[in-house]
Short mmCIF file of C-alpha atoms and ligand atoms in Angstrom, two decimals:
data_model
loop_
_atom_site.label_atom_id
_atom_site.label_comp_id
_atom_site.label_asym_id
_atom_site.label_seq_id
_atom_site.Cartn_x
_atom_site.Cartn_y
_atom_site.Cartn_z
CA MET A 269 5.34 28.99 0.93
CA LYS A 270 8.57 27.52 2.17
CA ILE A 271 8.60 23.70 2.15
CA ALA A 272 11.13 21.04 3.21
CA VAL A 273 11.32 17.73 1.33
CA VAL A 274 13.21 14.96 3.06
CA GLY A 275 14.67 12.36 0.64
CA ALA A 276 15.74 12.93 -3.00
CA GLY A 277 14.81 9.58 -4.46
CA PRO A 278 12.26 9.62 -7.33
CA ALA A 279 9.40 10.36 -4.81
CA GLY A 280 11.14 13.35 -3.24
CA CYS A 281 12.29 14.65 -6.65
CA ALA A 282 8.78 14.37 -8.11
CA THR A 283 7.40 16.16 -5.04
CA THR A 284 9.97 18.92 -5.49
CA TYR A 285 9.26 19.21 -9.23
CA THR A 286 5.51 19.53 -8.64
CA LEU A 287 5.95 22.08 -5.82
CA ARG A 288 8.35 24.17 -7.88
CA LYS A 289 5.84 24.16 -10.78
CA ASN A 290 3.39 25.68 -8.30
CA GLY A 291 5.87 28.36 -7.31
CA HIS A 292 6.80 27.14 -3.79
CA ASP A 293 10.20 27.70 -2.21
CA VAL A 294 11.61 24.12 -1.77
CA TYR A 295 14.40 22.92 0.47
CA LEU A 296 15.35 19.34 -0.58
CA PHE A 297 17.57 17.23 1.69
CA ASP A 298 19.21 13.87 1.08
CA ALA A 299 21.54 11.83 3.25
CA GLN A 300 23.48 10.59 0.22
CA ASP A 301 25.92 12.60 -1.93
CA GLN A 302 23.69 12.27 -5.01
CA VAL A 303 19.98 12.29 -5.84
CA GLY A 304 18.15 9.13 -7.00
CA GLY A 305 17.96 6.94 -3.87
CA ARG A 306 17.57 3.29 -4.95
CA THR A 307 17.72 4.32 -8.65
CA SER A 308 21.09 6.00 -8.49
CA GLN A 309 24.20 5.07 -10.52
CA MET A 310 27.69 4.06 -9.41
CA GLN A 311 30.79 4.65 -11.56
CA ARG A 312 33.67 2.18 -11.46
CA GLU A 313 36.48 1.52 -13.98
CA GLY A 314 34.46 2.77 -16.91
CA PHE A 315 31.23 0.97 -15.87
CA ASN A 316 28.09 2.93 -15.01
CA LEU A 317 26.28 0.50 -12.70
CA GLY A 318 22.72 0.86 -11.49
CA THR A 319 22.69 0.52 -7.72
CA GLY A 320 19.06 -0.55 -7.82
CA ALA A 321 16.28 -0.02 -10.41
CA LEU A 322 16.67 -1.50 -13.91
CA PHE A 323 13.92 -0.28 -16.20
CA LEU A 324 10.74 1.72 -16.76
CA MET A 325 7.67 -0.29 -17.81
CA GLY A 326 6.14 1.73 -20.61
CA GLY A 327 2.38 2.38 -20.58
CA ILE A 328 1.90 1.06 -17.07
CA TYR A 329 4.05 3.98 -15.82
CA PRO A 330 1.72 6.82 -16.96
CA ARG A 331 2.73 9.57 -14.50
CA THR A 332 6.45 8.94 -15.10
CA ASN A 333 5.88 9.14 -18.85
CA ALA A 334 3.74 12.34 -18.52
CA ILE A 335 6.42 14.11 -16.45
CA LEU A 336 9.22 12.99 -18.79
CA LYS A 337 7.19 14.38 -21.70
CA GLU A 338 6.70 17.70 -19.83
CA LEU A 339 10.47 17.82 -19.30
CA GLY A 340 11.11 17.09 -23.02
CA LYS A 341 13.04 13.90 -22.06
CA TYR A 342 10.61 11.13 -22.98
CA LYS A 343 12.03 10.66 -26.47
CA GLU A 344 15.52 10.12 -24.98
CA LEU A 345 14.46 6.81 -23.36
CA VAL A 346 16.25 3.87 -24.89
CA PRO A 347 14.02 0.74 -25.42
CA TRP A 348 15.17 -2.54 -23.91
CA ASP A 349 14.31 -5.60 -25.98
CA ALA A 350 14.11 -8.00 -23.05
CA LYS A 351 14.10 -11.31 -24.88
CA ALA A 352 14.45 -13.93 -22.14
CA HIS A 353 15.32 -17.53 -21.54
CA ILE A 354 13.12 -19.32 -19.06
CA ILE A 355 15.35 -22.02 -17.60
CA ASP A 356 13.51 -25.07 -16.48
CA ARG A 357 14.42 -27.45 -13.64
CA ASP A 358 15.82 -29.93 -16.22
CA GLN A 359 17.97 -27.12 -17.82
CA GLN A 360 15.69 -26.93 -20.87
CA ARG A 361 15.45 -23.32 -22.12
CA TYR A 362 12.45 -21.56 -23.63
CA THR A 363 12.55 -18.12 -25.20
CA VAL A 364 9.93 -15.47 -24.29
CA GLU A 365 9.61 -11.67 -24.39
CA PHE A 366 9.51 -10.32 -20.86
CA ASP A 367 7.37 -7.32 -21.87
CA GLN A 368 4.78 -9.54 -23.59
CA VAL A 369 3.28 -11.63 -20.84
CA MET A 370 1.25 -13.52 -23.40
CA SER A 371 4.44 -14.76 -25.11
CA PHE A 372 4.92 -17.00 -22.07
CA LEU A 373 1.93 -18.94 -23.33
CA LYS A 374 4.02 -20.17 -26.31
CA LEU A 375 6.09 -22.34 -23.98
CA PRO A 376 5.94 -25.96 -25.20
CA VAL A 377 5.35 -27.12 -21.62
CA PHE A 378 1.72 -26.05 -22.03
CA SER A 379 -0.75 -28.39 -23.74
CA LEU A 380 -3.38 -26.85 -26.01
CA GLY A 381 -5.96 -27.39 -23.22
CA GLU A 382 -3.75 -25.64 -20.66
CA LYS A 383 -3.12 -22.69 -23.09
CA LEU A 384 -6.86 -22.26 -23.63
CA SER A 385 -7.53 -22.46 -19.90
CA VAL A 386 -4.88 -19.78 -19.08
CA ALA A 387 -6.10 -17.61 -21.96
CA TYR A 388 -9.64 -17.90 -20.56
CA GLY A 389 -8.35 -16.88 -17.08
CA VAL A 390 -6.57 -13.86 -18.58
CA LEU A 391 -9.62 -12.86 -20.63
CA LYS A 392 -11.88 -13.11 -17.59
CA GLN A 393 -9.48 -10.85 -15.69
CA LEU A 394 -9.35 -8.45 -18.66
CA PHE A 395 -13.10 -7.97 -18.60
CA SER A 396 -13.51 -7.87 -14.85
CA PRO A 397 -13.44 -4.49 -13.04
CA GLY A 398 -9.76 -4.53 -11.97
CA PRO A 399 -7.38 -1.85 -10.80
CA LYS A 400 -7.04 0.97 -13.30
CA SER A 401 -3.52 1.86 -12.19
CA CYS A 402 -0.76 -0.56 -11.37
CA PHE A 403 0.91 1.70 -8.73
CA ASP A 404 -1.83 3.81 -7.18
CA GLY A 405 -2.16 2.37 -3.65
CA ALA A 406 -5.72 3.73 -3.11
CA GLU A 407 -6.86 2.17 -6.38
CA LEU A 408 -5.07 -1.17 -5.67
CA ALA A 409 -6.62 -1.32 -2.20
CA LYS A 410 -10.11 -1.62 -3.74
CA HIS A 411 -9.18 -4.94 -5.35
CA ASP A 412 -6.98 -6.33 -2.54
CA ASN A 413 -9.40 -8.88 -1.07
CA GLY A 414 -6.91 -10.61 1.22
CA GLU A 415 -6.11 -13.50 -1.15
CA SER A 416 -2.41 -14.12 -1.85
CA LEU A 417 -1.03 -14.03 -5.40
CA GLN A 418 -0.02 -17.71 -5.03
CA ALA A 419 -3.60 -18.80 -4.24
CA TRP A 420 -5.13 -16.48 -6.87
CA SER A 421 -2.72 -17.56 -9.66
CA GLU A 422 -3.28 -21.26 -8.96
CA ARG A 423 -7.03 -20.76 -8.85
CA VAL A 424 -7.35 -18.56 -11.95
CA LEU A 425 -4.39 -19.53 -14.16
CA GLY A 426 -3.65 -23.03 -12.88
CA ASP A 427 -0.58 -24.66 -11.22
CA LYS A 428 1.57 -24.87 -14.33
CA ALA A 429 1.03 -21.24 -15.36
CA THR A 430 1.85 -20.21 -11.82
CA ARG A 431 5.19 -21.99 -12.03
CA TYR A 432 6.09 -20.93 -15.61
CA ILE A 433 4.49 -17.44 -15.85
CA THR A 434 3.63 -15.85 -12.50
CA LEU A 435 6.68 -17.14 -10.64
CA PRO A 436 9.41 -16.05 -13.13
CA TYR A 437 7.61 -12.77 -13.83
CA MET A 438 7.03 -11.67 -10.26
CA GLY A 439 10.26 -13.37 -9.16
CA PHE A 440 12.21 -10.89 -11.27
CA LEU A 441 10.09 -7.91 -10.21
CA TYR A 442 9.84 -8.58 -6.44
CA ALA A 443 11.97 -11.66 -5.62
CA VAL A 444 9.75 -12.88 -2.80
CA PRO A 445 7.45 -15.93 -2.66
CA LEU A 446 4.09 -15.39 -4.35
CA SER A 447 2.41 -16.28 -1.07
CA SER A 448 3.65 -13.00 0.41
CA LEU A 449 2.21 -10.76 -2.34
CA SER A 450 -1.28 -9.35 -2.65
CA ILE A 451 -3.13 -9.96 -5.93
CA SER A 452 -3.81 -6.35 -7.04
CA LEU A 453 -0.55 -5.45 -8.83
CA PHE A 454 -0.38 -8.66 -10.88
CA GLN A 455 -4.10 -8.30 -11.77
CA ALA A 456 -3.39 -4.75 -12.99
CA VAL A 457 -0.40 -5.97 -15.01
CA VAL A 458 -2.51 -8.76 -16.60
CA GLN A 459 -5.18 -6.19 -17.52
CA GLN A 460 -2.67 -3.78 -19.03
CA PHE A 461 -0.22 -6.26 -20.53
CA TYR A 462 -0.58 -4.67 -23.99
CA LYS A 463 0.79 -1.41 -22.58
CA LEU A 464 4.05 -2.99 -21.35
CA SER A 465 7.38 -2.03 -22.90
CA LEU A 466 10.74 -1.62 -21.23
CA SER A 467 13.11 1.32 -21.46
CA VAL A 468 15.99 3.02 -19.65
CA PRO A 469 17.29 6.62 -19.78
CA PRO A 470 20.61 6.93 -21.71
CA LYS A 471 22.67 7.45 -18.53
CA GLY A 472 20.80 4.87 -16.53
CA MET A 473 17.79 4.97 -14.15
CA GLY A 474 19.41 7.56 -11.90
CA GLN A 475 18.96 10.08 -14.68
CA ILE A 476 15.22 10.30 -13.96
CA SER A 477 15.90 12.07 -10.65
CA ASP A 478 18.62 14.21 -12.31
CA TRP A 479 16.05 15.31 -14.90
CA LEU A 480 13.44 16.13 -12.22
CA ILE A 481 15.98 18.30 -10.36
CA GLU A 482 16.99 20.02 -13.66
CA GLY A 483 13.30 20.82 -14.12
CA SER A 484 13.02 22.21 -10.56
CA GLN A 485 14.97 25.45 -11.20
CA GLY A 486 15.52 27.39 -8.00
CA VAL A 487 15.30 24.42 -5.60
CA HIS A 488 17.68 24.59 -2.59
CA LEU A 489 19.29 21.13 -2.77
CA SER A 490 21.36 19.91 0.20
CA LEU A 491 23.15 16.59 -0.38
CA SER A 492 25.05 14.59 2.30
CA SER A 493 22.49 16.15 4.68
CA ARG A 494 20.70 13.54 6.76
CA VAL A 495 17.65 15.08 8.37
CA GLU A 496 17.86 14.33 12.11
CA SER A 497 14.65 15.81 13.42
CA VAL A 498 11.45 17.65 12.50
CA CYS A 499 9.97 19.75 15.34
CA ARG A 500 6.92 21.96 15.60
CA LYS A 501 7.47 25.69 16.15
CA GLY A 502 4.05 27.37 16.47
CA ALA A 503 2.26 26.72 13.20
CA ARG A 504 5.56 26.02 11.41
CA TYR A 505 8.21 23.26 11.53
CA VAL A 506 11.96 23.27 12.09
CA VAL A 507 14.00 20.71 10.14
CA THR A 508 17.45 19.98 11.56
CA THR A 509 20.31 18.50 9.57
CA GLN A 510 23.84 18.39 10.96
CA GLY A 511 23.38 21.34 13.31
CA ARG A 512 21.68 23.46 10.62
CA GLU A 513 18.05 24.48 11.22
CA VAL A 514 15.59 25.44 8.51
CA GLU A 515 12.14 26.80 9.48
CA VAL A 516 9.40 25.92 6.99
CA ASP A 517 5.63 26.08 6.54
CA ALA A 518 5.25 22.37 5.62
CA VAL A 519 7.30 19.19 5.31
CA VAL A 520 7.10 16.27 2.88
CA LEU A 521 8.77 13.10 4.17
CA ALA A 522 9.88 11.11 1.13
CA SER A 523 12.27 8.82 2.91
CA GLU A 524 11.94 5.11 3.70
CA PRO A 525 8.88 4.61 6.01
CA GLY A 526 10.91 3.55 9.07
CA VAL A 527 12.90 6.82 8.83
CA SER A 528 9.71 8.80 8.40
CA ALA A 529 8.26 7.09 11.50
CA ASP A 530 11.30 8.14 13.55
CA LEU A 531 11.04 11.75 12.34
CA LEU A 532 7.32 11.79 13.10
CA GLN A 533 7.70 10.52 16.71
CA GLY A 534 5.78 12.93 18.91
CA LEU A 535 4.20 14.70 15.93
CA ALA A 536 1.91 11.98 14.58
CA PRO A 537 -0.17 9.38 16.49
CA ASN A 538 1.76 6.28 17.58
CA SER A 539 -0.53 4.11 15.48
CA ALA A 540 0.58 5.90 12.31
CA CYS A 541 4.27 5.53 13.28
CA GLU A 542 3.73 1.86 13.96
CA SER A 543 2.06 1.30 10.57
CA LEU A 544 5.00 2.96 8.85
CA ARG A 545 7.56 0.94 10.88
CA ASN A 546 5.74 -2.29 10.11
CA CYS A 547 5.60 -1.71 6.35
CA THR A 548 6.96 -4.92 4.80
CA TYR A 549 10.29 -4.76 2.98
CA SER A 550 12.33 -7.50 1.38
CA GLU A 551 15.99 -7.91 1.96
CA TYR A 552 17.54 -7.66 -1.48
CA ALA A 553 20.91 -8.22 -3.08
CA HIS A 554 22.23 -8.00 -6.59
CA VAL A 555 25.68 -8.56 -7.86
CA GLN A 556 27.30 -6.94 -10.91
CA VAL A 557 29.90 -9.25 -12.47
CA CYS A 558 31.95 -6.97 -14.74
CA TYR A 559 34.13 -7.91 -17.71
CA LYS A 560 36.21 -5.36 -19.68
CA GLN A 561 36.02 -7.78 -22.63
CA ASN A 562 32.57 -9.22 -23.32
CA PRO A 563 32.87 -13.06 -23.11
CA TRP A 564 29.52 -13.64 -24.87
CA PRO A 565 28.99 -10.91 -27.52
CA ASP A 566 26.49 -12.99 -29.48
CA PHE A 567 24.40 -14.46 -26.70
CA PRO A 568 20.83 -14.85 -28.13
CA VAL A 569 18.89 -13.23 -25.21
CA SER A 570 19.54 -10.47 -22.70
CA LEU A 571 17.81 -11.96 -19.68
CA ALA A 572 17.43 -15.34 -17.99
CA LEU A 573 14.77 -16.32 -15.43
CA PRO A 574 14.33 -19.62 -13.58
CA GLY A 575 10.94 -21.21 -14.38
CA ASN A 576 9.19 -23.99 -12.51
CA GLN A 577 11.57 -23.63 -9.55
CA VAL A 578 12.86 -21.20 -6.91
CA LYS A 579 16.64 -20.79 -7.13
CA THR A 580 18.89 -18.48 -5.14
CA TRP A 581 18.72 -16.00 -8.05
CA GLY A 582 15.60 -14.64 -9.63
CA ALA A 583 17.15 -13.11 -12.78
CA CYS A 584 20.45 -12.73 -14.69
CA VAL A 585 20.68 -9.69 -16.96
CA LEU A 586 23.26 -8.80 -19.68
CA GLN A 587 23.57 -5.09 -18.79
CA SER A 588 25.02 -3.96 -22.15
CA ARG A 589 21.73 -5.04 -23.81
CA ARG A 590 19.52 -3.41 -21.17
CA HIS A 591 21.46 -0.15 -21.00
CA PRO A 592 24.29 0.21 -23.52
CA GLY A 593 25.85 3.05 -21.43
CA ALA A 594 26.30 0.69 -18.51
CA VAL A 595 29.56 -0.79 -19.82
CA PRO A 596 32.71 0.59 -21.48
CA PRO A 597 33.09 -0.19 -25.23
CA GLY A 598 33.44 -3.92 -25.79
CA GLY A 599 32.67 -4.73 -22.12
CA GLU A 600 29.84 -6.63 -20.43
CA ALA A 601 28.31 -6.73 -16.94
CA VAL A 602 26.02 -9.42 -15.75
CA GLY A 603 23.52 -8.44 -13.08
CA VAL A 604 22.56 -11.36 -10.89
CA TYR A 605 19.43 -10.48 -8.94
CA PHE A 606 18.86 -12.71 -5.88
CA TYR A 607 15.70 -14.26 -4.61
CA THR A 608 15.01 -12.99 -1.09
CA PRO A 609 14.67 -15.98 1.26
CA PRO A 610 18.04 -17.64 0.53
CA LEU A 611 19.82 -14.37 1.43
CA LYS A 612 19.22 -14.94 5.10
CA GLY A 613 22.46 -16.34 6.51
CA MET A 614 24.49 -15.75 3.31
CA SER A 615 27.71 -13.77 3.70
CA GLU A 616 28.92 -11.34 1.02
CA GLU A 617 31.45 -14.08 -0.07
CA ASP A 618 28.58 -16.62 -0.39
CA ILE A 619 26.59 -14.15 -2.52
CA LYS A 620 29.55 -13.48 -4.84
CA ARG A 621 30.27 -17.20 -5.26
CA GLU A 622 26.60 -17.98 -6.01
CA ALA A 623 26.54 -15.07 -8.50
CA LEU A 624 29.60 -16.41 -10.37
CA MET A 625 28.05 -19.89 -10.47
CA ALA A 626 24.82 -18.42 -11.84
CA VAL A 627 26.73 -16.52 -14.58
CA THR A 628 28.50 -19.73 -15.68
CA GLU A 629 25.28 -21.72 -15.59
CA VAL A 630 23.33 -19.20 -17.65
CA PHE A 631 25.86 -17.79 -20.13
CA GLY A 632 28.71 -20.37 -20.13
CA SER A 633 32.28 -20.26 -18.90
CA ALA A 634 34.25 -17.01 -18.97
CA PRO A 635 37.67 -15.75 -17.90
CA GLU A 636 37.98 -14.12 -14.44
CA PRO A 637 35.77 -10.98 -14.30
CA SER A 638 37.55 -7.60 -14.03
CA PHE A 639 35.68 -7.05 -10.74
CA VAL A 640 32.55 -8.07 -8.89
CA GLU A 641 30.39 -5.44 -7.08
CA VAL A 642 27.79 -6.52 -4.50
CA PHE A 643 24.78 -4.32 -3.68
CA TYR A 644 22.97 -5.38 -0.55
CA TYR A 645 19.85 -3.81 0.91
CA LYS A 646 18.58 -4.74 4.36
CA ARG A 647 15.31 -3.07 3.19
CA GLY A 648 15.40 -3.41 -0.58
CA LEU A 649 11.91 -3.51 -2.03
CA SER A 650 8.66 -2.50 -0.37
CA ILE A 651 6.38 -5.49 -0.66
CA ALA A 652 2.55 -5.32 -0.75
CA VAL A 653 1.33 -8.15 1.38
CA PRO A 654 -2.45 -8.74 1.37
CA GLY A 655 -4.11 -5.76 3.13
CA HIS A 656 -1.04 -3.49 2.63
CA TYR A 657 -2.47 -0.73 0.42
CA ALA A 658 -5.49 0.17 2.58
CA LYS A 659 -3.31 0.22 5.71
CA MET A 660 -0.77 2.55 4.10
CA ASP A 661 -3.48 4.73 2.54
CA SER A 662 -5.05 5.30 5.97
CA VAL A 663 -1.76 6.77 7.30
CA HIS A 664 -2.23 9.92 5.17
CA GLN A 665 -5.30 10.89 7.20
CA GLN A 666 -3.34 10.59 10.48
CA MET A 667 -0.71 13.18 9.55
CA PRO A 668 -0.65 16.48 11.50
CA LYS A 669 -1.40 19.65 9.58
CA GLY A 670 1.51 20.60 7.33
CA ILE A 671 3.13 17.13 7.17
CA TYR A 672 2.80 14.92 4.07
CA LEU A 673 4.17 11.50 3.09
CA ALA A 674 5.56 10.18 -0.15
CA GLY A 675 7.45 7.04 -1.18
CA ASP A 676 6.95 3.98 -3.32
CA TYR A 677 5.77 2.00 -0.25
CA PHE A 678 2.25 3.32 -0.67
CA ALA A 679 1.93 0.75 -3.53
CA HIS A 680 4.58 -1.80 -4.55
CA ALA A 681 8.25 -0.84 -5.05
CA GLY A 682 8.67 0.89 -8.41
CA VAL A 683 9.61 4.24 -9.89
CA GLU A 684 6.02 4.88 -11.00
CA ALA A 685 4.75 4.29 -7.43
CA ALA A 686 7.39 6.71 -6.12
CA ILE A 687 6.68 9.45 -8.71
CA LEU A 688 2.91 9.15 -8.35
CA SER A 689 3.19 9.34 -4.51
CA GLY A 690 5.37 12.43 -4.80
CA GLU A 691 2.94 14.16 -7.11
CA LEU A 692 0.01 13.27 -4.88
CA ALA A 693 1.78 14.56 -1.73
CA ALA A 694 2.64 17.86 -3.50
CA ASN A 695 -0.93 18.24 -4.83
CA ARG A 696 -2.46 17.59 -1.37
CA LEU A 697 -0.12 20.18 0.09
CA VAL A 698 -0.89 22.77 -2.60
CA ARG A 699 -4.61 22.19 -2.14
CA ASP A 700 -4.42 22.53 1.65
CA LEU A 701 -2.32 25.65 1.60
CA SER A 702 -4.37 27.47 -1.03
C1 FAD B 114 17.75 -3.79 -6.76
C2 FAD B 114 16.55 -3.01 -7.08
C3 FAD B 114 15.96 -3.11 -8.35
C4 FAD B 114 14.85 -2.35 -8.68
N1 FAD B 114 14.37 -2.39 -9.94
C5 FAD B 114 13.38 -1.55 -10.32
C6 FAD B 114 12.98 -1.46 -11.68
O1 FAD B 114 13.54 -2.15 -12.56
N2 FAD B 114 12.00 -0.58 -12.02
C7 FAD B 114 11.42 0.19 -11.10
O2 FAD B 114 10.53 1.01 -11.41
N3 FAD B 114 11.82 0.15 -9.77
C8 FAD B 114 12.73 -0.70 -9.40
N4 FAD B 114 13.20 -0.68 -8.08
C9 FAD B 114 12.49 0.13 -7.10
C10 FAD B 114 12.84 1.60 -7.16
O3 FAD B 114 14.23 1.76 -7.04
C11 FAD B 114 12.14 2.28 -6.00
O4 FAD B 114 10.74 2.08 -6.15
C12 FAD B 114 12.36 3.80 -5.99
O5 FAD B 114 13.72 4.13 -5.90
C13 FAD B 114 11.62 4.37 -4.77
O6 FAD B 114 11.80 5.77 -4.72
P1 FAD B 114 11.63 6.51 -3.35
O7 FAD B 114 11.95 7.90 -3.63
O8 FAD B 114 10.30 6.18 -2.77
O9 FAD B 114 12.70 5.88 -2.36
P2 FAD B 114 14.27 5.84 -2.48
O10 FAD B 114 14.72 5.68 -3.88
O11 FAD B 114 14.73 4.79 -1.47
O12 FAD B 114 14.74 7.30 -1.96
C14 FAD B 114 14.66 7.65 -0.61
C15 FAD B 114 15.79 8.69 -0.35
O13 FAD B 114 15.63 9.15 1.01
C16 FAD B 114 16.92 9.43 1.49
N5 FAD B 114 16.86 9.49 2.97
C17 FAD B 114 16.55 8.51 3.81
N6 FAD B 114 16.61 8.96 5.11
C18 FAD B 114 16.92 10.27 5.03
C19 FAD B 114 17.10 11.29 6.02
N7 FAD B 114 16.95 11.06 7.33
N8 FAD B 114 17.46 12.50 5.58
C20 FAD B 114 17.59 12.78 4.26
N9 FAD B 114 17.47 11.85 3.31
C21 FAD B 114 17.12 10.61 3.65
C22 FAD B 114 17.76 8.25 0.96
O14 FAD B 114 19.11 8.60 0.96
C23 FAD B 114 17.16 8.16 -0.43
O15 FAD B 114 17.91 8.89 -1.41
C24 FAD B 114 14.31 -1.47 -7.71
C25 FAD B 114 14.91 -1.34 -6.45
C26 FAD B 114 15.98 -2.12 -6.12
C27 FAD B 114 16.59 -1.96 -4.78
#
């Protein structure tokens, strides 16, 4: 069968890989001049900067791991030892391991009674029937009871643990207030905390999509090819990109949901298009402050997170520690990842200035950076508000015959969500066509 895949981020690349494994003829289109979407890399003056994603999360990314093993690439992943400073409102710093949620309990701000109470809350969650997968929307929907993460965390873990554990943790991952998140993902992370470990491919996160394409021998890949329309032609579809038409048996839309809604106009019910358009996204910005000469070669941790407070930034990362290939020899880049609400009304100059202030506050003074690069997304991270998963899951059933959807937005933003959604779309298609 001849199949078009729209979007070559991790979701579209995983769809393509799975369809090629099943022997289908795949035409993959992306509007950008490289694959990877929000995981792609940008080269500048010897730096290899991630435009978006930072790391894989070990055992809680099972489908990503399985595919990387199939491709013989899993062993190439480079572990990131994400030792972190939690910076308190009074500037006091506490050291934790970001990939060991329980290490946050060692913070001296917790009394013995509070530690026991949080440990009891975690244990109770561990033994309750929670989501089995952190990024499977259908599975997460079963446990999304409408409560917000803020309310759940305060109720189960207490106020202090919410400010010193849940807030810095989810602030780094999703950079939005806890009141706008559903509970399911965090519950799944708490239940699987022992599986967490962080890693990055040697050439950066963009390499995951490169590997998937390498493993999809025979794919017809068209870059710099924005798909403008998808139209029905009898039982088939015609995909149009810059005047070129490709007739196919089925289409997988692995683009951002608003784009998919536009392409589906007239093909799918309006209610499905509306659900896709209304999918919640956060505005997101991060700034890479780049130094050819590392001003802090011996800094004791690689990551800083604000605890007990919401600042303009949610995390500061020393990129050479996360991904050694990110910087030229002897160099350093600090990634300043912004919290979402303060971005409203901030100009690019404001964002740069705030980033430089954050760098000085966290790591100490430094000479002028070699350059500063701002990455700004109007729709950065797909956010699962309470009720999100079930709503998104129901959209699959509303697709016309021969059209399938993939993208991280079926769960929370994350490479695992994207890869899993791509595999599921390809598997549905293969099942329907056989
Ligand atoms: C700053 C930032 C940090 C992040 N950190 C992490 C992290 O540490 N770990 C993690 O797992 N995830 C992280 N993520 C999330 C991760 O990047 C996404 O979950 C993942 O990229 C989603 O993959 P996707 O394929 O669904 O979408 P995307 O990566 O957005 O890919 C969609 C693709 O569709 C293409 N497209 C859109 N419209 C069209 C069209 N009309 N025609 C053709 N092509 C089109 C786009 O060009 C794009 O390449 C981060 C994201 C950001 C922004």
